Amino acid sequence: MSTLERPPPGLDLAHGDPTGPGPGAPAPARPSLARRWRASPSALAGSLVVGAVVLAALVSLAWTPHDPLAQSLGDALRAPSLAHPLGTDEYGRDELSRLMAGARISLFAGIVAVLVAAVVGIPAGLVAAARGGAVDELVMRAADVLFAFPALLAAIVLVTTLGASTATAMLAIGIASVPHFARVTRSAALPVLHGEYVAAARTYGRTGPAVVRRHVLPNVLPVLVVQTTLLFSVAIVAEASLSYLGLGTAPPAPSWGLMLKDGQSYLTGDAALVLWPTVAIALTVLGLHLLGEGLRDVLDPPLRSRP
């Protein structure tokens, strides 16, 4: 029985769901969360990669090998060495230190963008699914209008209007991602709302908000967690893209997108200036996708077989 079909705790199956197990029937054994996590290669690989990026970001708050903003023109374009394991850029700034500090900016941008999208999109999807009719139509058409614009293009328009900054880029990415959360939440909530145990809960006098809070949210949570990891990776790429275009984080902040922009002028002479931020972005996005796949397996295995 999948998460979306499993009645929530606290509802009497004998009265609320005639399709549930009969009285006295033992519940089917299910592996523990830790065991399912260990059995998922995607969850293990994704958590290792994402954990390494998060660790680098946290360490950079207190320590980096060198000051990521300190310039030393005498050390410009140095090859990797013990003093500078990944070399230096055109201003003599340590590449490893800038990558560590850049991880902090990328993760913070992703967190804020996903929070903005979730805070707006999840309630909108729940309201659309629960109310139906004209409300559902209005919410979904509004999401379609916003979804019609490519996320990066919508972000560029908003950043251009409000001015380029890290905060504006985060807000733009979050607003552009609202339709994703609204659609996923609505599609996951509809089967739950049409379940027999939800009908039983309404028969017992539970109000719409109580049904959504008690029965719908716990059942759609696995889908939303997976969607969060996927949108997190999109937000990181979008922040790097906006910074590359000069519409996101302003220099000299060590954004990965800015590092790419600065390094492209030295592509033929010192390709490592482009290689390291590219690898950082690619590994972080890959880790988040693997983590999302793993969370899908761990939180709700039947999701693997769903279209």
mmCIF file of C-alpha atoms in Angstrom:
data_model
loop_
_atom_site.group_PDB
_atom_site.id
_atom_site.type_symbol
_atom_site.label_atom_id
_atom_site.label_comp_id
_atom_site.label_asym_id
_atom_site.label_seq_id
_atom_site.Cartn_x
_atom_site.Cartn_y
_atom_site.Cartn_z
ATOM 1 C CA MET A 1 0.000 0.000 0.000
ATOM 2 C CA SER A 2 1.558 3.297 -1.075
ATOM 3 C CA THR A 3 1.866 6.451 0.990
ATOM 4 C CA LEU A 4 -0.903 8.136 -0.970
ATOM 5 C CA GLU A 5 -3.265 5.232 -0.334
ATOM 6 C CA ARG A 6 -2.366 4.542 3.310
ATOM 7 C CA PRO A 7 -4.873 6.039 5.776
ATOM 8 C CA PRO A 8 -3.202 8.328 8.290
ATOM 9 C CA PRO A 9 -2.813 7.421 11.941
ATOM 10 C CA GLY A 10 -5.786 8.208 14.140
ATOM 11 C CA LEU A 11 -8.504 7.153 11.643
ATOM 12 C CA ASP A 12 -10.466 4.021 12.547
ATOM 13 C CA LEU A 13 -9.973 1.712 9.568
ATOM 14 C CA ALA A 14 -12.852 -0.489 10.680
ATOM 15 C CA HIS A 15 -15.226 2.446 10.164
ATOM 16 C CA GLY A 16 -13.392 4.760 7.780
ATOM 17 C CA ASP A 17 -11.922 2.503 5.054
ATOM 18 C CA PRO A 18 -13.676 -0.744 4.098
ATOM 19 C CA THR A 19 -10.763 -1.653 1.826
ATOM 20 C CA GLY A 20 -8.278 -1.659 4.732
ATOM 21 C CA PRO A 21 -7.167 -4.754 6.637
ATOM 22 C CA GLY A 22 -9.766 -6.373 8.813
ATOM 23 C CA PRO A 23 -9.717 -6.322 12.595
ATOM 24 C CA GLY A 24 -6.812 -8.248 14.009
ATOM 25 C CA ALA A 25 -4.981 -8.498 10.674
ATOM 26 C CA PRO A 26 -1.247 -7.911 11.172
ATOM 27 C CA ALA A 27 0.228 -4.897 9.415
ATOM 28 C CA PRO A 28 2.644 -5.851 6.624
ATOM 29 C CA ALA A 29 6.246 -5.610 7.708
ATOM 30 C CA ARG A 30 8.163 -2.736 6.141
ATOM 31 C CA PRO A 31 11.903 -2.140 6.356
ATOM 32 C CA SER A 32 12.980 0.691 8.617
ATOM 33 C CA LEU A 33 13.871 4.066 7.185
ATOM 34 C CA ALA A 34 17.578 3.551 7.936
ATOM 35 C CA ARG A 35 17.581 0.161 6.207
ATOM 36 C CA ARG A 36 15.834 1.507 3.120
ATOM 37 C CA TRP A 37 18.346 4.378 3.067
ATOM 38 C CA ARG A 38 21.308 2.000 3.186
ATOM 39 C CA ALA A 39 19.748 -0.118 0.448
ATOM 40 C CA SER A 40 19.454 2.829 -1.949
ATOM 41 C CA PRO A 41 22.668 3.576 -3.897
ATOM 42 C CA SER A 42 21.207 6.885 -5.074
ATOM 43 C CA ALA A 43 20.446 8.004 -1.523
ATOM 44 C CA LEU A 44 23.942 7.099 -0.322
ATOM 45 C CA ALA A 45 25.759 8.685 -3.272
ATOM 46 C CA GLY A 46 23.586 11.797 -3.245
ATOM 47 C CA SER A 47 23.914 12.329 0.488
ATOM 48 C CA LEU A 48 27.708 11.985 0.264
ATOM 49 C CA VAL A 49 28.013 14.541 -2.551
ATOM 50 C CA VAL A 50 25.533 17.011 -1.077
ATOM 51 C CA GLY A 51 27.009 16.485 2.376
ATOM 52 C CA ALA A 52 30.484 17.367 1.072
ATOM 53 C CA VAL A 53 29.169 20.589 -0.494
ATOM 54 C CA VAL A 54 27.279 21.524 2.665
ATOM 55 C CA LEU A 55 30.358 20.774 4.776
ATOM 56 C CA ALA A 56 32.513 22.995 2.557
ATOM 57 C CA ALA A 57 29.955 25.809 2.873
ATOM 58 C CA LEU A 58 29.788 25.479 6.660
ATOM 59 C CA VAL A 59 33.569 25.343 7.048
ATOM 60 C CA SER A 60 33.916 28.452 4.880
ATOM 61 C CA LEU A 61 31.913 30.394 7.467
ATOM 62 C CA ALA A 62 34.807 30.059 9.916
ATOM 63 C CA TRP A 63 37.847 29.127 7.821
ATOM 64 C CA THR A 64 39.196 29.069 4.283
ATOM 65 C CA PRO A 65 42.813 28.434 3.198
ATOM 66 C CA HIS A 66 43.057 32.096 2.140
ATOM 67 C CA ASP A 67 40.797 35.113 2.151
ATOM 68 C CA PRO A 68 38.537 34.491 -0.900
ATOM 69 C CA LEU A 69 38.418 38.251 -1.612
ATOM 70 C CA ALA A 70 42.080 39.106 -1.008
ATOM 71 C CA GLN A 71 43.923 40.081 -4.196
ATOM 72 C CA SER A 72 47.627 39.477 -4.815
ATOM 73 C CA LEU A 73 48.573 40.415 -8.347
ATOM 74 C CA GLY A 74 52.030 38.957 -7.833
ATOM 75 C CA ASP A 75 50.410 35.522 -7.442
ATOM 76 C CA ALA A 76 48.060 35.858 -10.416
ATOM 77 C CA LEU A 77 47.336 32.727 -12.480
ATOM 78 C CA ARG A 78 49.507 30.483 -10.342
ATOM 79 C CA ALA A 79 49.466 26.755 -11.073
ATOM 80 C CA PRO A 80 48.242 24.383 -8.332
ATOM 81 C CA SER A 81 50.705 24.102 -5.452
ATOM 82 C CA LEU A 82 50.795 23.321 -1.751
ATOM 83 C CA ALA A 83 49.975 26.951 -0.943
ATOM 84 C CA HIS A 84 47.176 27.059 -3.543
ATOM 85 C CA PRO A 85 45.899 23.499 -4.230
ATOM 86 C CA LEU A 86 43.681 24.625 -7.110
ATOM 87 C CA GLY A 87 45.795 27.566 -8.217
ATOM 88 C CA THR A 88 44.865 31.237 -8.315
ATOM 89 C CA ASP A 89 42.787 33.434 -10.602
ATOM 90 C CA GLU A 90 43.754 36.517 -12.586
ATOM 91 C CA TYR A 91 43.770 38.635 -9.424
ATOM 92 C CA GLY A 92 45.808 36.163 -7.382
ATOM 93 C CA ARG A 93 42.809 35.001 -5.353
ATOM 94 C CA ASP A 94 42.875 31.400 -4.122
ATOM 95 C CA GLU A 95 40.555 29.233 -6.200
ATOM 96 C CA LEU A 96 39.867 26.676 -3.469
ATOM 97 C CA SER A 97 38.871 29.388 -1.013
ATOM 98 C CA ARG A 98 36.558 30.977 -3.554
ATOM 99 C CA LEU A 99 34.943 27.624 -4.363
ATOM 100 C CA MET A 100 34.266 27.001 -0.676
ATOM 101 C CA ALA A 101 32.765 30.456 -0.193
ATOM 102 C CA GLY A 102 30.831 30.065 -3.449
ATOM 103 C CA ALA A 103 29.212 26.896 -2.094
ATOM 104 C CA ARG A 104 27.784 29.002 0.725
ATOM 105 C CA ILE A 105 26.266 31.479 -1.715
ATOM 106 C CA SER A 106 24.814 28.762 -3.977
ATOM 107 C CA LEU A 107 23.261 26.777 -1.144
ATOM 108 C CA PHE A 108 21.827 29.877 0.503
ATOM 109 C CA ALA A 109 20.348 30.968 -2.820
ATOM 110 C CA GLY A 110 18.821 27.530 -3.328
ATOM 111 C CA ILE A 111 17.344 27.412 0.175
ATOM 112 C CA VAL A 112 15.723 30.841 -0.074
ATOM 113 C CA ALA A 113 14.427 30.225 -3.605
ATOM 114 C CA VAL A 114 12.877 26.883 -2.669
ATOM 115 C CA LEU A 115 11.320 28.360 0.483
ATOM 116 C CA VAL A 116 9.714 31.153 -1.536
ATOM 117 C CA ALA A 117 8.386 28.651 -4.082
ATOM 118 C CA ALA A 118 7.130 26.247 -1.409
ATOM 119 C CA VAL A 119 5.472 28.871 0.790
ATOM 120 C CA VAL A 120 3.417 30.111 -2.168
ATOM 121 C CA GLY A 121 3.093 27.020 -4.343
ATOM 122 C CA ILE A 122 2.157 24.352 -1.779
ATOM 123 C CA PRO A 123 -0.821 26.245 -0.260
ATOM 124 C CA ALA A 124 -1.967 27.218 -3.757
ATOM 125 C CA GLY A 125 -1.922 23.593 -4.896
ATOM 126 C CA LEU A 126 -3.712 22.403 -1.764
ATOM 127 C CA VAL A 127 -6.432 25.046 -2.098
ATOM 128 C CA ALA A 128 -6.913 24.212 -5.782
ATOM 129 C CA ALA A 129 -7.259 20.495 -5.032
ATOM 130 C CA ALA A 130 -9.497 20.932 -1.987
ATOM 131 C CA ARG A 131 -11.875 23.577 -3.358
ATOM 132 C CA GLY A 132 -12.078 22.478 -6.983
ATOM 133 C CA GLY A 133 -14.367 24.195 -9.437
ATOM 134 C CA ALA A 134 -13.725 27.864 -10.191
ATOM 135 C CA VAL A 135 -11.015 28.161 -7.521
ATOM 136 C CA ASP A 136 -9.097 25.239 -8.983
ATOM 137 C CA GLU A 137 -9.430 26.669 -12.467
ATOM 138 C CA LEU A 138 -8.284 30.129 -11.377
ATOM 139 C CA VAL A 139 -5.226 28.876 -9.488
ATOM 140 C CA MET A 140 -4.121 26.516 -12.254
ATOM 141 C CA ARG A 141 -4.572 29.094 -15.014
ATOM 142 C CA ALA A 142 -2.506 31.573 -13.009
ATOM 143 C CA ALA A 143 0.164 28.895 -12.639
ATOM 144 C CA ASP A 144 0.009 28.231 -16.387
ATOM 145 C CA VAL A 145 0.582 31.898 -17.158
ATOM 146 C CA LEU A 146 3.643 31.966 -14.931
ATOM 147 C CA PHE A 147 4.797 28.582 -16.199
ATOM 148 C CA ALA A 148 4.558 29.781 -19.818
ATOM 149 C CA PHE A 149 7.666 31.894 -19.284
ATOM 150 C CA PRO A 150 10.932 29.957 -19.014
ATOM 151 C CA ALA A 151 12.178 30.125 -15.432
ATOM 152 C CA LEU A 152 15.454 31.794 -16.356
ATOM 153 C CA LEU A 153 13.717 34.350 -18.599
ATOM 154 C CA ALA A 154 11.199 35.204 -15.865
ATOM 155 C CA ALA A 155 14.052 35.589 -13.406
ATOM 156 C CA ILE A 156 15.937 37.869 -15.798
ATOM 157 C CA VAL A 157 12.846 40.087 -16.202
ATOM 158 C CA LEU A 158 12.344 40.394 -12.449
ATOM 159 C CA VAL A 159 16.031 41.000 -11.740
ATOM 160 C CA THR A 160 16.168 43.641 -14.448
ATOM 161 C CA THR A 161 13.144 45.360 -12.921
ATOM 162 C CA LEU A 162 14.257 45.254 -9.265
ATOM 163 C CA GLY A 163 17.999 45.483 -9.780
ATOM 164 C CA ALA A 164 20.770 42.905 -9.737
ATOM 165 C CA SER A 165 21.627 41.396 -6.350
ATOM 166 C CA THR A 166 21.798 38.036 -4.663
ATOM 167 C CA ALA A 167 18.533 38.659 -2.804
ATOM 168 C CA THR A 168 16.705 39.682 -5.973
ATOM 169 C CA ALA A 169 18.018 36.626 -7.796
ATOM 170 C CA MET A 170 16.755 34.363 -4.997
ATOM 171 C CA LEU A 171 13.312 35.997 -5.082
ATOM 172 C CA ALA A 172 13.149 35.761 -8.874
ATOM 173 C CA ILE A 173 14.085 32.077 -8.913
ATOM 174 C CA GLY A 174 11.580 31.324 -6.147
ATOM 175 C CA ILE A 175 8.699 33.072 -7.928
ATOM 176 C CA ALA A 176 9.554 31.338 -11.200
ATOM 177 C CA SER A 177 9.409 27.964 -9.397
ATOM 178 C CA VAL A 178 5.983 28.509 -7.787
ATOM 179 C CA PRO A 179 4.035 26.766 -10.619
ATOM 180 C CA HIS A 180 6.098 23.594 -10.171
ATOM 181 C CA PHE A 181 5.141 23.277 -6.517
ATOM 182 C CA ALA A 182 1.513 24.202 -7.186
ATOM 183 C CA ARG A 183 1.105 21.592 -9.924
ATOM 184 C CA VAL A 184 2.869 18.791 -8.074
ATOM 185 C CA THR A 185 0.976 19.498 -4.849
ATOM 186 C CA ARG A 186 -2.390 19.551 -6.590
ATOM 187 C CA SER A 187 -1.767 16.338 -8.557
ATOM 188 C CA ALA A 188 -0.567 14.521 -5.423
ATOM 189 C CA ALA A 189 -3.436 15.803 -3.255
ATOM 190 C CA LEU A 190 -6.323 14.947 -5.590
ATOM 191 C CA PRO A 191 -6.120 11.128 -5.162
ATOM 192 C CA VAL A 192 -5.910 11.559 -1.390
ATOM 193 C CA LEU A 193 -8.947 13.841 -1.272
ATOM 194 C CA HIS A 194 -10.952 11.269 -3.222
ATOM 195 C CA GLY A 195 -9.974 8.463 -0.851
ATOM 196 C CA GLU A 196 -12.673 6.705 1.147
ATOM 197 C CA TYR A 197 -11.020 7.465 4.470
ATOM 198 C CA VAL A 198 -11.142 11.204 3.676
ATOM 199 C CA ALA A 199 -14.849 10.834 2.890
ATOM 200 C CA ALA A 200 -15.251 9.094 6.241
ATOM 201 C CA ALA A 201 -13.394 11.896 8.014
ATOM 202 C CA ARG A 202 -15.745 14.447 6.449
ATOM 203 C CA THR A 203 -18.719 12.334 7.509
ATOM 204 C CA TYR A 204 -17.463 12.533 11.081
ATOM 205 C CA GLY A 205 -17.597 16.328 10.818
ATOM 206 C CA ARG A 206 -14.002 17.298 10.129
ATOM 207 C CA THR A 207 -13.678 20.600 8.308
ATOM 208 C CA GLY A 208 -11.801 21.092 5.050
ATOM 209 C CA PRO A 209 -8.688 22.649 6.640
ATOM 210 C CA ALA A 210 -8.574 19.848 9.222
ATOM 211 C CA VAL A 211 -8.785 17.199 6.491
ATOM 212 C CA VAL A 212 -5.988 18.853 4.558
ATOM 213 C CA ARG A 213 -3.795 19.242 7.627
ATOM 214 C CA ARG A 214 -4.425 15.786 9.103
ATOM 215 C CA HIS A 215 -4.819 13.560 6.072
ATOM 216 C CA VAL A 216 -3.604 15.249 2.896
ATOM 217 C CA LEU A 217 -0.308 16.872 3.911
ATOM 218 C CA PRO A 218 1.224 13.743 5.524
ATOM 219 C CA ASN A 219 0.425 11.725 2.382
ATOM 220 C CA VAL A 220 1.791 14.201 -0.173
ATOM 221 C CA LEU A 221 4.912 15.015 1.845
ATOM 222 C CA PRO A 222 7.144 12.376 0.149
ATOM 223 C CA VAL A 223 6.352 13.798 -3.284
ATOM 224 C CA LEU A 224 7.050 17.338 -2.084
ATOM 225 C CA VAL A 225 10.382 16.349 -0.546
ATOM 226 C CA VAL A 226 11.544 14.871 -3.851
ATOM 227 C CA GLN A 227 10.316 17.945 -5.729
ATOM 228 C CA THR A 228 12.225 20.158 -3.298
ATOM 229 C CA THR A 229 15.550 18.496 -4.097
ATOM 230 C CA LEU A 230 14.948 18.811 -7.829
ATOM 231 C CA LEU A 231 13.996 22.488 -7.625
ATOM 232 C CA PHE A 232 16.968 23.097 -5.360
ATOM 233 C CA SER A 233 19.287 22.015 -8.178
ATOM 234 C CA VAL A 234 17.397 24.214 -10.655
ATOM 235 C CA ALA A 235 17.785 27.171 -8.292
ATOM 236 C CA ILE A 236 21.545 26.645 -8.019
ATOM 237 C CA VAL A 237 21.950 26.547 -11.797
ATOM 238 C CA ALA A 238 19.697 29.600 -12.188
ATOM 239 C CA GLU A 239 21.678 31.583 -9.603
ATOM 240 C CA ALA A 240 24.937 30.706 -11.364
ATOM 241 C CA SER A 241 23.404 31.660 -14.721
ATOM 242 C CA LEU A 242 22.136 35.010 -13.462
ATOM 243 C CA SER A 243 25.502 35.767 -11.857
ATOM 244 C CA TYR A 244 27.255 34.828 -15.098
ATOM 245 C CA LEU A 245 25.024 37.268 -16.973
ATOM 246 C CA GLY A 246 25.717 40.004 -14.416
ATOM 247 C CA LEU A 247 22.153 39.915 -13.061
ATOM 248 C CA GLY A 248 22.773 38.046 -9.823
ATOM 249 C CA THR A 249 25.507 38.165 -7.204
ATOM 250 C CA ALA A 250 27.700 41.220 -7.704
ATOM 251 C CA PRO A 251 31.506 41.001 -7.841
ATOM 252 C CA PRO A 252 33.823 40.492 -6.066
ATOM 253 C CA ALA A 253 31.658 37.930 -4.218
ATOM 254 C CA PRO A 254 32.873 34.394 -4.992
ATOM 255 C CA SER A 255 29.790 33.138 -6.799
ATOM 256 C CA TRP A 256 30.362 30.103 -9.002
ATOM 257 C CA GLY A 257 28.648 31.896 -11.876
ATOM 258 C CA LEU A 258 30.947 34.901 -11.493
ATOM 259 C CA MET A 259 33.974 32.601 -11.388
ATOM 260 C CA LEU A 260 32.863 31.133 -14.711
ATOM 261 C CA LYS A 261 32.388 34.585 -16.196
ATOM 262 C CA ASP A 262 35.813 35.792 -15.040
ATOM 263 C CA GLY A 263 37.568 32.617 -16.119
ATOM 264 C CA GLN A 264 36.250 32.519 -19.680
ATOM 265 C CA SER A 265 38.700 35.241 -20.735
ATOM 266 C CA TYR A 266 41.558 32.870 -19.850
ATOM 267 C CA LEU A 267 40.009 29.730 -21.316
ATOM 268 C CA THR A 268 42.858 29.037 -23.751
ATOM 269 C CA GLY A 269 45.670 29.941 -21.333
ATOM 270 C CA ASP A 270 44.323 28.575 -18.025
ATOM 271 C CA ALA A 271 41.255 26.381 -18.503
ATOM 272 C CA ALA A 272 41.255 25.456 -14.810
ATOM 273 C CA LEU A 273 39.648 28.813 -13.998
ATOM 274 C CA VAL A 274 36.544 27.565 -15.822
ATOM 275 C CA LEU A 275 36.955 23.898 -14.929
ATOM 276 C CA TRP A 276 36.704 24.174 -11.133
ATOM 277 C CA PRO A 277 33.419 26.153 -10.885
ATOM 278 C CA THR A 278 31.948 23.999 -13.662
ATOM 279 C CA VAL A 279 32.801 20.829 -11.743
ATOM 280 C CA ALA A 280 31.403 22.346 -8.532
ATOM 281 C CA ILE A 281 28.066 23.195 -10.173
ATOM 282 C CA ALA A 282 27.828 19.854 -11.989
ATOM 283 C CA LEU A 283 28.650 17.786 -8.902
ATOM 284 C CA THR A 284 26.193 19.711 -6.721
ATOM 285 C CA VAL A 285 23.369 19.318 -9.244
ATOM 286 C CA LEU A 286 24.205 15.635 -9.748
ATOM 287 C CA GLY A 287 24.268 15.077 -5.984
ATOM 288 C CA LEU A 288 20.885 16.757 -5.541
ATOM 289 C CA HIS A 289 19.335 14.673 -8.321
ATOM 290 C CA LEU A 290 20.750 11.472 -6.837
ATOM 291 C CA LEU A 291 19.474 12.526 -3.423
ATOM 292 C CA GLY A 292 16.031 13.165 -4.900
ATOM 293 C CA GLU A 293 16.005 9.729 -6.524
ATOM 294 C CA GLY A 294 17.100 8.176 -3.249
ATOM 295 C CA LEU A 295 14.463 10.017 -1.235
ATOM 296 C CA ARG A 296 11.843 8.787 -3.671
ATOM 297 C CA ASP A 297 12.959 5.198 -3.047
ATOM 298 C CA VAL A 298 13.235 5.635 0.718
ATOM 299 C CA LEU A 299 10.106 7.644 1.505
ATOM 300 C CA ASP A 300 7.709 6.027 -0.952
ATOM 301 C CA PRO A 301 9.040 3.071 -3.000
ATOM 302 C CA PRO A 302 5.823 2.728 -5.083
ATOM 303 C CA LEU A 303 6.619 6.119 -6.650
ATOM 304 C CA ARG A 304 9.230 4.303 -8.804
ATOM 305 C CA SER A 305 6.511 2.481 -10.703
ATOM 306 C CA ARG A 306 4.223 5.486 -11.187
ATOM 307 C CA PRO A 307 4.164 7.377 -14.486
#
